[in-house]
mmCIF file of C-alpha atoms in Angstrom:
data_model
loop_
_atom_site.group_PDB
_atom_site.id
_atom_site.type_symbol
_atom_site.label_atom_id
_atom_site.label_comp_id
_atom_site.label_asym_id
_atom_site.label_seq_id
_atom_site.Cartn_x
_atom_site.Cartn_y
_atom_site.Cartn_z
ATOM 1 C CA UNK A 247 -57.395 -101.697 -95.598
ATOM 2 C CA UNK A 248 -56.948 -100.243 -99.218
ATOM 3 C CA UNK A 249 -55.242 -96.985 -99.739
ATOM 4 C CA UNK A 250 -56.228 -95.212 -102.968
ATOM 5 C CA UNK A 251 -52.641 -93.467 -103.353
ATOM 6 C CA UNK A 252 -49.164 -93.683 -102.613
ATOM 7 C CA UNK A 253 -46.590 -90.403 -102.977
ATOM 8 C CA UNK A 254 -43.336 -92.442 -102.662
ATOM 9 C CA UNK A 255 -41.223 -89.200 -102.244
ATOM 10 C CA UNK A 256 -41.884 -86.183 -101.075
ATOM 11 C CA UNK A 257 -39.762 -83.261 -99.256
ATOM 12 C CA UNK A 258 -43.053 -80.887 -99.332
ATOM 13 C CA UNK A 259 -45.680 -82.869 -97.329
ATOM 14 C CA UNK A 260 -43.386 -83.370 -94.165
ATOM 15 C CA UNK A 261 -41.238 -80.099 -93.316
ATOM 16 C CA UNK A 262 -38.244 -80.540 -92.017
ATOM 17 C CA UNK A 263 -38.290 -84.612 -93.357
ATOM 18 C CA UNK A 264 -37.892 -87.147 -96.086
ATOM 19 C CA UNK A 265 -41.361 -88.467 -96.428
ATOM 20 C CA UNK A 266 -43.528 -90.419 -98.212
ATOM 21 C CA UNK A 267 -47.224 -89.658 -98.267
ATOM 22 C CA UNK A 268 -50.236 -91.707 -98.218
ATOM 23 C CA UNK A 269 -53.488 -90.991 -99.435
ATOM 24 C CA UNK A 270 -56.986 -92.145 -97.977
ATOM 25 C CA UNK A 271 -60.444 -91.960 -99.647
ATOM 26 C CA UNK A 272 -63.691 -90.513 -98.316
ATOM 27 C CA UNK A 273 -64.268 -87.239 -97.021
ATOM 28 C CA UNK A 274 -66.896 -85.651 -94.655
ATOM 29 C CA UNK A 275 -66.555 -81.971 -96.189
ATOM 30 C CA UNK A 276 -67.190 -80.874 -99.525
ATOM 31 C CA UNK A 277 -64.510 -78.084 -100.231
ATOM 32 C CA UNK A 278 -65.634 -76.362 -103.309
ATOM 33 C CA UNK A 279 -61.757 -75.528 -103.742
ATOM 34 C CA UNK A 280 -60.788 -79.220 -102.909
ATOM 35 C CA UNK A 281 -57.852 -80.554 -105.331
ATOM 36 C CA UNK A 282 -58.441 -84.123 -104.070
ATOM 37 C CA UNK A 283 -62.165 -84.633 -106.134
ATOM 38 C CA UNK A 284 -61.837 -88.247 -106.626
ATOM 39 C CA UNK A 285 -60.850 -89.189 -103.188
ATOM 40 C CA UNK A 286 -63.002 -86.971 -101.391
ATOM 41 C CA UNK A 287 -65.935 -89.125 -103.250
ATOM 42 C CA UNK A 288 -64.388 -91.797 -102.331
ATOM 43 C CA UNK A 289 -64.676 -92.964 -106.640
ATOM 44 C CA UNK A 290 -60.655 -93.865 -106.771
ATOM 45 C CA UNK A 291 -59.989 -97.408 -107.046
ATOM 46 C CA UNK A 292 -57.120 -98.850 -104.607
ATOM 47 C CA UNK A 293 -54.324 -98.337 -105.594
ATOM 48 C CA UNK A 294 -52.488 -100.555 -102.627
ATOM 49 C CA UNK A 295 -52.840 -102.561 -99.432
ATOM 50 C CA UNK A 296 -51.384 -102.079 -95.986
ATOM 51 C CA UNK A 297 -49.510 -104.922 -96.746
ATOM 52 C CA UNK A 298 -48.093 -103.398 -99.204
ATOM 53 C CA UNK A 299 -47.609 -99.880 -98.061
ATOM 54 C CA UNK A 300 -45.552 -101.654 -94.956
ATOM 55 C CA UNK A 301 -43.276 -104.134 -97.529
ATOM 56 C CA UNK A 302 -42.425 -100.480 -99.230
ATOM 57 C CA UNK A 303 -41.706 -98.967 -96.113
ATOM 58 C CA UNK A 304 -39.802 -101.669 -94.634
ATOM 59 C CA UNK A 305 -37.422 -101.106 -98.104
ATOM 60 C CA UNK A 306 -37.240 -97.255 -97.642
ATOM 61 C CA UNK A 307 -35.943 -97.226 -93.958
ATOM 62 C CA UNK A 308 -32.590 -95.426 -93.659
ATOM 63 C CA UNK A 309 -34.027 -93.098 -96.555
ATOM 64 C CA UNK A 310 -37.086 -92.299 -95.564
ATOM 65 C CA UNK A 311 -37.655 -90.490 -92.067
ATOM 66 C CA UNK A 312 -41.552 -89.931 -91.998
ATOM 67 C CA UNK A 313 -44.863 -90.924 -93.721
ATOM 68 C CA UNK A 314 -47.452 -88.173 -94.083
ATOM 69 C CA UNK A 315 -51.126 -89.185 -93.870
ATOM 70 C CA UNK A 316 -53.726 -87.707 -95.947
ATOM 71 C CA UNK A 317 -56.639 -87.362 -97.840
ATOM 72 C CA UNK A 318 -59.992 -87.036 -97.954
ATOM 73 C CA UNK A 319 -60.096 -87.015 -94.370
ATOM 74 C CA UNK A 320 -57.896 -90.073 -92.713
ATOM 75 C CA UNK A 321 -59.290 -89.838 -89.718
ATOM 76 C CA UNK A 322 -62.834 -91.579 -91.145
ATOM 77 C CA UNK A 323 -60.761 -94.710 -91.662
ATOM 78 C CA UNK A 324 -61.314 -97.064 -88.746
ATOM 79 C CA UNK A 325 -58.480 -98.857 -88.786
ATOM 80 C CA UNK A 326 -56.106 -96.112 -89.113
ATOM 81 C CA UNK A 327 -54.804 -96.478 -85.399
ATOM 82 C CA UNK A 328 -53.844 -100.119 -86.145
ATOM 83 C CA UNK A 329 -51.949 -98.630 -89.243
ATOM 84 C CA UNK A 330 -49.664 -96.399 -88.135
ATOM 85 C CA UNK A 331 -49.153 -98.571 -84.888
ATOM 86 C CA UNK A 332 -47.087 -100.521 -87.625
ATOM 87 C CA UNK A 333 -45.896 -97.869 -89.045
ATOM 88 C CA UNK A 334 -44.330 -96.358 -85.477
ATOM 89 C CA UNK A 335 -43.093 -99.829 -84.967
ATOM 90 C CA UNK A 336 -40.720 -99.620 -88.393
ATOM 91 C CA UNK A 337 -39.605 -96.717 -87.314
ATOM 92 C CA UNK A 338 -41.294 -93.448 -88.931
ATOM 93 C CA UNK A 339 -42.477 -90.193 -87.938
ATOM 94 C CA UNK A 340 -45.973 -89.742 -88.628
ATOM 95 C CA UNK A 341 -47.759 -86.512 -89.484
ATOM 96 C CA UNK A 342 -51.611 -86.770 -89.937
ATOM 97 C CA UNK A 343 -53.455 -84.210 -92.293
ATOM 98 C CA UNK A 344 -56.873 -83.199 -90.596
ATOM 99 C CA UNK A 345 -60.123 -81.285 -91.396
ATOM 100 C CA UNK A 346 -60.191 -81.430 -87.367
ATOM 101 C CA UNK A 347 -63.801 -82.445 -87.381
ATOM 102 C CA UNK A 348 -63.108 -85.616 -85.364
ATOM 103 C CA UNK A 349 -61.604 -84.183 -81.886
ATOM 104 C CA UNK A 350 -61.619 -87.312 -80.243
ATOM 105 C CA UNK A 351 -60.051 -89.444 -82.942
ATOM 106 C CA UNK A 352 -57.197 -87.116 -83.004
ATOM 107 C CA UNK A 353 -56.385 -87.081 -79.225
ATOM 108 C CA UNK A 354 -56.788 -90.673 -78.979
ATOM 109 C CA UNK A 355 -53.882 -90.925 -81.970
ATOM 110 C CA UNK A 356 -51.869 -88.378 -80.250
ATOM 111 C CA UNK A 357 -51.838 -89.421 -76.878
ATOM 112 C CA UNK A 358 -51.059 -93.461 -77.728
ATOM 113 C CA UNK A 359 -47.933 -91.973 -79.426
ATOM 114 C CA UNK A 360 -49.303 -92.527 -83.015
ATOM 115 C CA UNK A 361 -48.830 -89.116 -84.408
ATOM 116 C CA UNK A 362 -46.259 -86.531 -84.078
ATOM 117 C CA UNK A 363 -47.149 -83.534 -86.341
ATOM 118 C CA UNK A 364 -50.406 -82.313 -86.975
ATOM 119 C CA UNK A 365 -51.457 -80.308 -90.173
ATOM 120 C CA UNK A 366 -55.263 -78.523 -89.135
ATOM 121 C CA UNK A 367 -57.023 -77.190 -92.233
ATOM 122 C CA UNK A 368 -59.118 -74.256 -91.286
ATOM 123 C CA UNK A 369 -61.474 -73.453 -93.781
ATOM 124 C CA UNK A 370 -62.530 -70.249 -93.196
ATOM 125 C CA UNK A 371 -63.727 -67.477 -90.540
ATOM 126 C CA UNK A 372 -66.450 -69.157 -88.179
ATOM 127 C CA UNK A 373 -69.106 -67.041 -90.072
ATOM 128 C CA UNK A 374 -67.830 -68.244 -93.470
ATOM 129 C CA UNK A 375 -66.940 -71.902 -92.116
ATOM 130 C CA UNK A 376 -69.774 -73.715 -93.504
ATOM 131 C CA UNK A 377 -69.709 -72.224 -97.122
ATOM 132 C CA UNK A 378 -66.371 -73.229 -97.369
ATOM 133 C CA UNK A 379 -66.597 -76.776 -96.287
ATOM 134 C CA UNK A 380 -69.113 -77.297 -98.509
ATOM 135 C CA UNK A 381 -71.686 -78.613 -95.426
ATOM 136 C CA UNK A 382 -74.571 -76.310 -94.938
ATOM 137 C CA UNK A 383 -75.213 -76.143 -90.769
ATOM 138 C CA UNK A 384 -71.707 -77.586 -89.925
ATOM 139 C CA UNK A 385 -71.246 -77.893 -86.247
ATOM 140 C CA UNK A 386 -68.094 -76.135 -85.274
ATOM 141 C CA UNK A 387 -68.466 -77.580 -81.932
ATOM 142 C CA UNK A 388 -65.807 -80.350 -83.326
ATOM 143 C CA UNK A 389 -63.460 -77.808 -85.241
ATOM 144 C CA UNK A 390 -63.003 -75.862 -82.433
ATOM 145 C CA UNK A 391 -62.157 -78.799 -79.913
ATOM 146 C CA UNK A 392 -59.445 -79.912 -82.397
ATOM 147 C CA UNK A 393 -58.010 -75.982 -82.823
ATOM 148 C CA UNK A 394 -58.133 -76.048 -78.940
ATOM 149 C CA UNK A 395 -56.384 -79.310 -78.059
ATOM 150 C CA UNK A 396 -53.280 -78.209 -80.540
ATOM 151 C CA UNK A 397 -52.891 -74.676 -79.538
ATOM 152 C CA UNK A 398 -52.620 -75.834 -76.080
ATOM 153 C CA UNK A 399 -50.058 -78.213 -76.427
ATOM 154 C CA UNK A 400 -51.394 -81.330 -77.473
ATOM 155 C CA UNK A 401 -48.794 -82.014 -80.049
ATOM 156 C CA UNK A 402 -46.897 -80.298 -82.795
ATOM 157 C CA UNK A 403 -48.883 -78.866 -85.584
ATOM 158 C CA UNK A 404 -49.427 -76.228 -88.397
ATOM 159 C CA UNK A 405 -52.523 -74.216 -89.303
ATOM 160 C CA UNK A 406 -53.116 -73.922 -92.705
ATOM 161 C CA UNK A 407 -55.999 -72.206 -94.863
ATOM 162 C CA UNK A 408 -56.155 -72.562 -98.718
ATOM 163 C CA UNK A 409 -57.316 -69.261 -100.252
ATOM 164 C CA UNK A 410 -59.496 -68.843 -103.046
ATOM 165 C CA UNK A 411 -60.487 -65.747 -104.397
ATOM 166 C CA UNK A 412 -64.361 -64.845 -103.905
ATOM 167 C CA UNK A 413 -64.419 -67.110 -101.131
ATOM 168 C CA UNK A 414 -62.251 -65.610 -98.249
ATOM 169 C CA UNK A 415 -62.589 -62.008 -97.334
ATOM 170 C CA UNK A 416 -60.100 -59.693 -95.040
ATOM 171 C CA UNK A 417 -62.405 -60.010 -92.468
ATOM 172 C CA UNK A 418 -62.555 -63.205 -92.215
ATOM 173 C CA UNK A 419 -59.025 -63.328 -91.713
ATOM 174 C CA UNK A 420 -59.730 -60.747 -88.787
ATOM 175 C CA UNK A 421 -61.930 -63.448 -87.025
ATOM 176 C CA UNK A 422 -59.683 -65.947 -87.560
ATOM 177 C CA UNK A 423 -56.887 -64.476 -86.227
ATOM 178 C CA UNK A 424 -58.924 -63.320 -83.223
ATOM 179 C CA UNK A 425 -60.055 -67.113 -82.712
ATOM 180 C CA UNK A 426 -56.662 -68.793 -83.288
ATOM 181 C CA UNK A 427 -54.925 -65.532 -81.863
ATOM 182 C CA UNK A 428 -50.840 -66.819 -80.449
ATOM 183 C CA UNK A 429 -50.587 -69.989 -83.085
ATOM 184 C CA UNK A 430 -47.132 -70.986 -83.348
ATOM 185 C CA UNK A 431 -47.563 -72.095 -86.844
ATOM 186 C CA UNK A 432 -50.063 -70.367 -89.791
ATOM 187 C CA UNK A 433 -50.167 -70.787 -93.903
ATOM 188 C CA UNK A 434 -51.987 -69.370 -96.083
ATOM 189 C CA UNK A 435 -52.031 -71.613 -99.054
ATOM 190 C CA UNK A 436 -52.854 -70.214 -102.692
ATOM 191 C CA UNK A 437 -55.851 -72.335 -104.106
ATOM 192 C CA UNK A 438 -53.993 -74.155 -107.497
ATOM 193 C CA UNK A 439 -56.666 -75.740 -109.934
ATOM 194 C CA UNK A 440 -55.116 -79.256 -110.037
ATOM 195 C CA UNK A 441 -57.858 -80.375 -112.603
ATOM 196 C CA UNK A 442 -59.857 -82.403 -110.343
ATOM 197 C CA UNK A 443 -61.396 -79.298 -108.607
ATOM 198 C CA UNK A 444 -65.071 -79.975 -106.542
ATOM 199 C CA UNK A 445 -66.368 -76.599 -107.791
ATOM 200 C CA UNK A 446 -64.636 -75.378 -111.094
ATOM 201 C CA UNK A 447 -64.289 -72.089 -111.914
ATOM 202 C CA UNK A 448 -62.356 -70.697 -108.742
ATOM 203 C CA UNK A 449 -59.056 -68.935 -108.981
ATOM 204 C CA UNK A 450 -55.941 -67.896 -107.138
ATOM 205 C CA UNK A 451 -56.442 -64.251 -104.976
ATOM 206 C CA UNK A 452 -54.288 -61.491 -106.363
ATOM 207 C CA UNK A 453 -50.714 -60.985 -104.603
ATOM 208 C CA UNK A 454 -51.801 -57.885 -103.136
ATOM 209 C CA UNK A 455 -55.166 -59.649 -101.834
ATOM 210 C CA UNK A 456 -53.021 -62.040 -100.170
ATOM 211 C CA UNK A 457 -50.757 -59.654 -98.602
ATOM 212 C CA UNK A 458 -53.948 -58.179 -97.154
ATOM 213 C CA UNK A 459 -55.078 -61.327 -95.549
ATOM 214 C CA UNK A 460 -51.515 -62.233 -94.356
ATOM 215 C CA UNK A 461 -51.092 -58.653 -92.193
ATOM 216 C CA UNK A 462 -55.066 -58.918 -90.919
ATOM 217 C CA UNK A 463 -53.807 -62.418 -89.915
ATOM 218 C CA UNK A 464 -50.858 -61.348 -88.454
ATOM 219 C CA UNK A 465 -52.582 -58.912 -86.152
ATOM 220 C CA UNK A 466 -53.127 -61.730 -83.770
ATOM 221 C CA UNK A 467 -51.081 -64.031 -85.267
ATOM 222 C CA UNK A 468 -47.601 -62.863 -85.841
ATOM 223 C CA UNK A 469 -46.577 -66.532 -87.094
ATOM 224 C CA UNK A 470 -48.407 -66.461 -90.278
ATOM 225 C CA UNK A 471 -46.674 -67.054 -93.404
ATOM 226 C CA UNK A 472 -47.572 -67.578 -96.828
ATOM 227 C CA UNK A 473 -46.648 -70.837 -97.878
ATOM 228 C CA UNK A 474 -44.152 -70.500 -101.092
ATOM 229 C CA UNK A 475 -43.698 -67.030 -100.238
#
């Protein structure tokens, strides 16, 4: 297995733990706001082995207390499950980053005890879902299986949506609050251009757009925060 990054610190990626995060390539969604342009096109050479990422791990126990999985979309790697069954075994809490468009992938992780916290990206408002993913006639079918299995229990997890301005609407955040209405845990994320952007050109939404989309949110979600603020 090669792994095309390796955070070795982070106290961001994991709330609440000492973390490290790892990055995989590839990603079924094309996120015009995505930060992550190289790995998402999979065009990043590795940068380590699973050998590798488990001697580092092995070193970092007693000082690290979790290892965040990410992307691209992790969940595309096949042998992720064999992964973090070594990573469990040193020790670690695991959180998984996930588009949520493999529902059966994710259960499968959660129920054999592989994950613990689940971070759900949700792109937009059903209506605006597709646009935003960059995947014109994207089954939802998926997306909403995976929203479903964590608001009812199926393990610990955030919501999250990245805002970018012209892309995200107060309506939207209407529907999405009606769809996700009761989620324990909601962030709206400001986009940041990073550099490495799918579709340049995109910007931040104003403070006072975002405080728009936060109270429509918060109509059915009372939860939602905005992250950093």
């Amino acid at each position: 297995m090669a792994l095309q990054g390796l955070q070795k610190l982070t106290l961001l990626d994991y709330p609440g733990r000492v973390a490290c995060t790892v990055f995989f390539g590839g990603c079924n969604f094309r996120c015009p706001f995505c930060h992550n342009a190289g790995l998402v096109r999979g065009s990043l050479a590795p940068e380590l082995g699973e050998e590798e990422l488990l001697a580092y791990l092995k070193k970092r126990r007693g000082v690290l207390e979790g290892v965040c999985v990410s992307g691209g979309e992790p969940l595309l790697e096949p042998g992720l499950a064999d992964l973090l069954e070594r990573v469990k075994a040193l020790g670690y809490a695991v959180k998984l980053d996930t588009n949520g468009s493999f529902p059966h992938r994710l259960r499968q992780l959660v129920e054999k005890g592989l994950v613990d916290t689940v971070a759900m990206d949700i792109k937009n408002s059903p209506a605006g879902y597709a646009r935003t993913a960059g995947v014109p006639g994207l089954d939802l079918a998926p997306i909403r299986e995976s929203a479903a299995f964590l608001l009812g229990g199926g393990a610990d997890y955030e919501l999250r949506t990245t805002v970018a301005a012209g892309l995200h609407t107060e309506a939207d955040f209407v529907a999405i609050g009606e769809w996700l209405a009761g989620a324990k845990r909601y962030f709206l994320q400001r986009f940041a251009d990073s550099g490495d952007v799918l579709e340049p050109g995109l910007s931040a939404p104003g403070e006072e757009e975002l405080q728009r989309y936060l109270a429509a949110l918060q109509k059915n979600i009372p939860a939602a925060r905005i992250r950093g603020g």
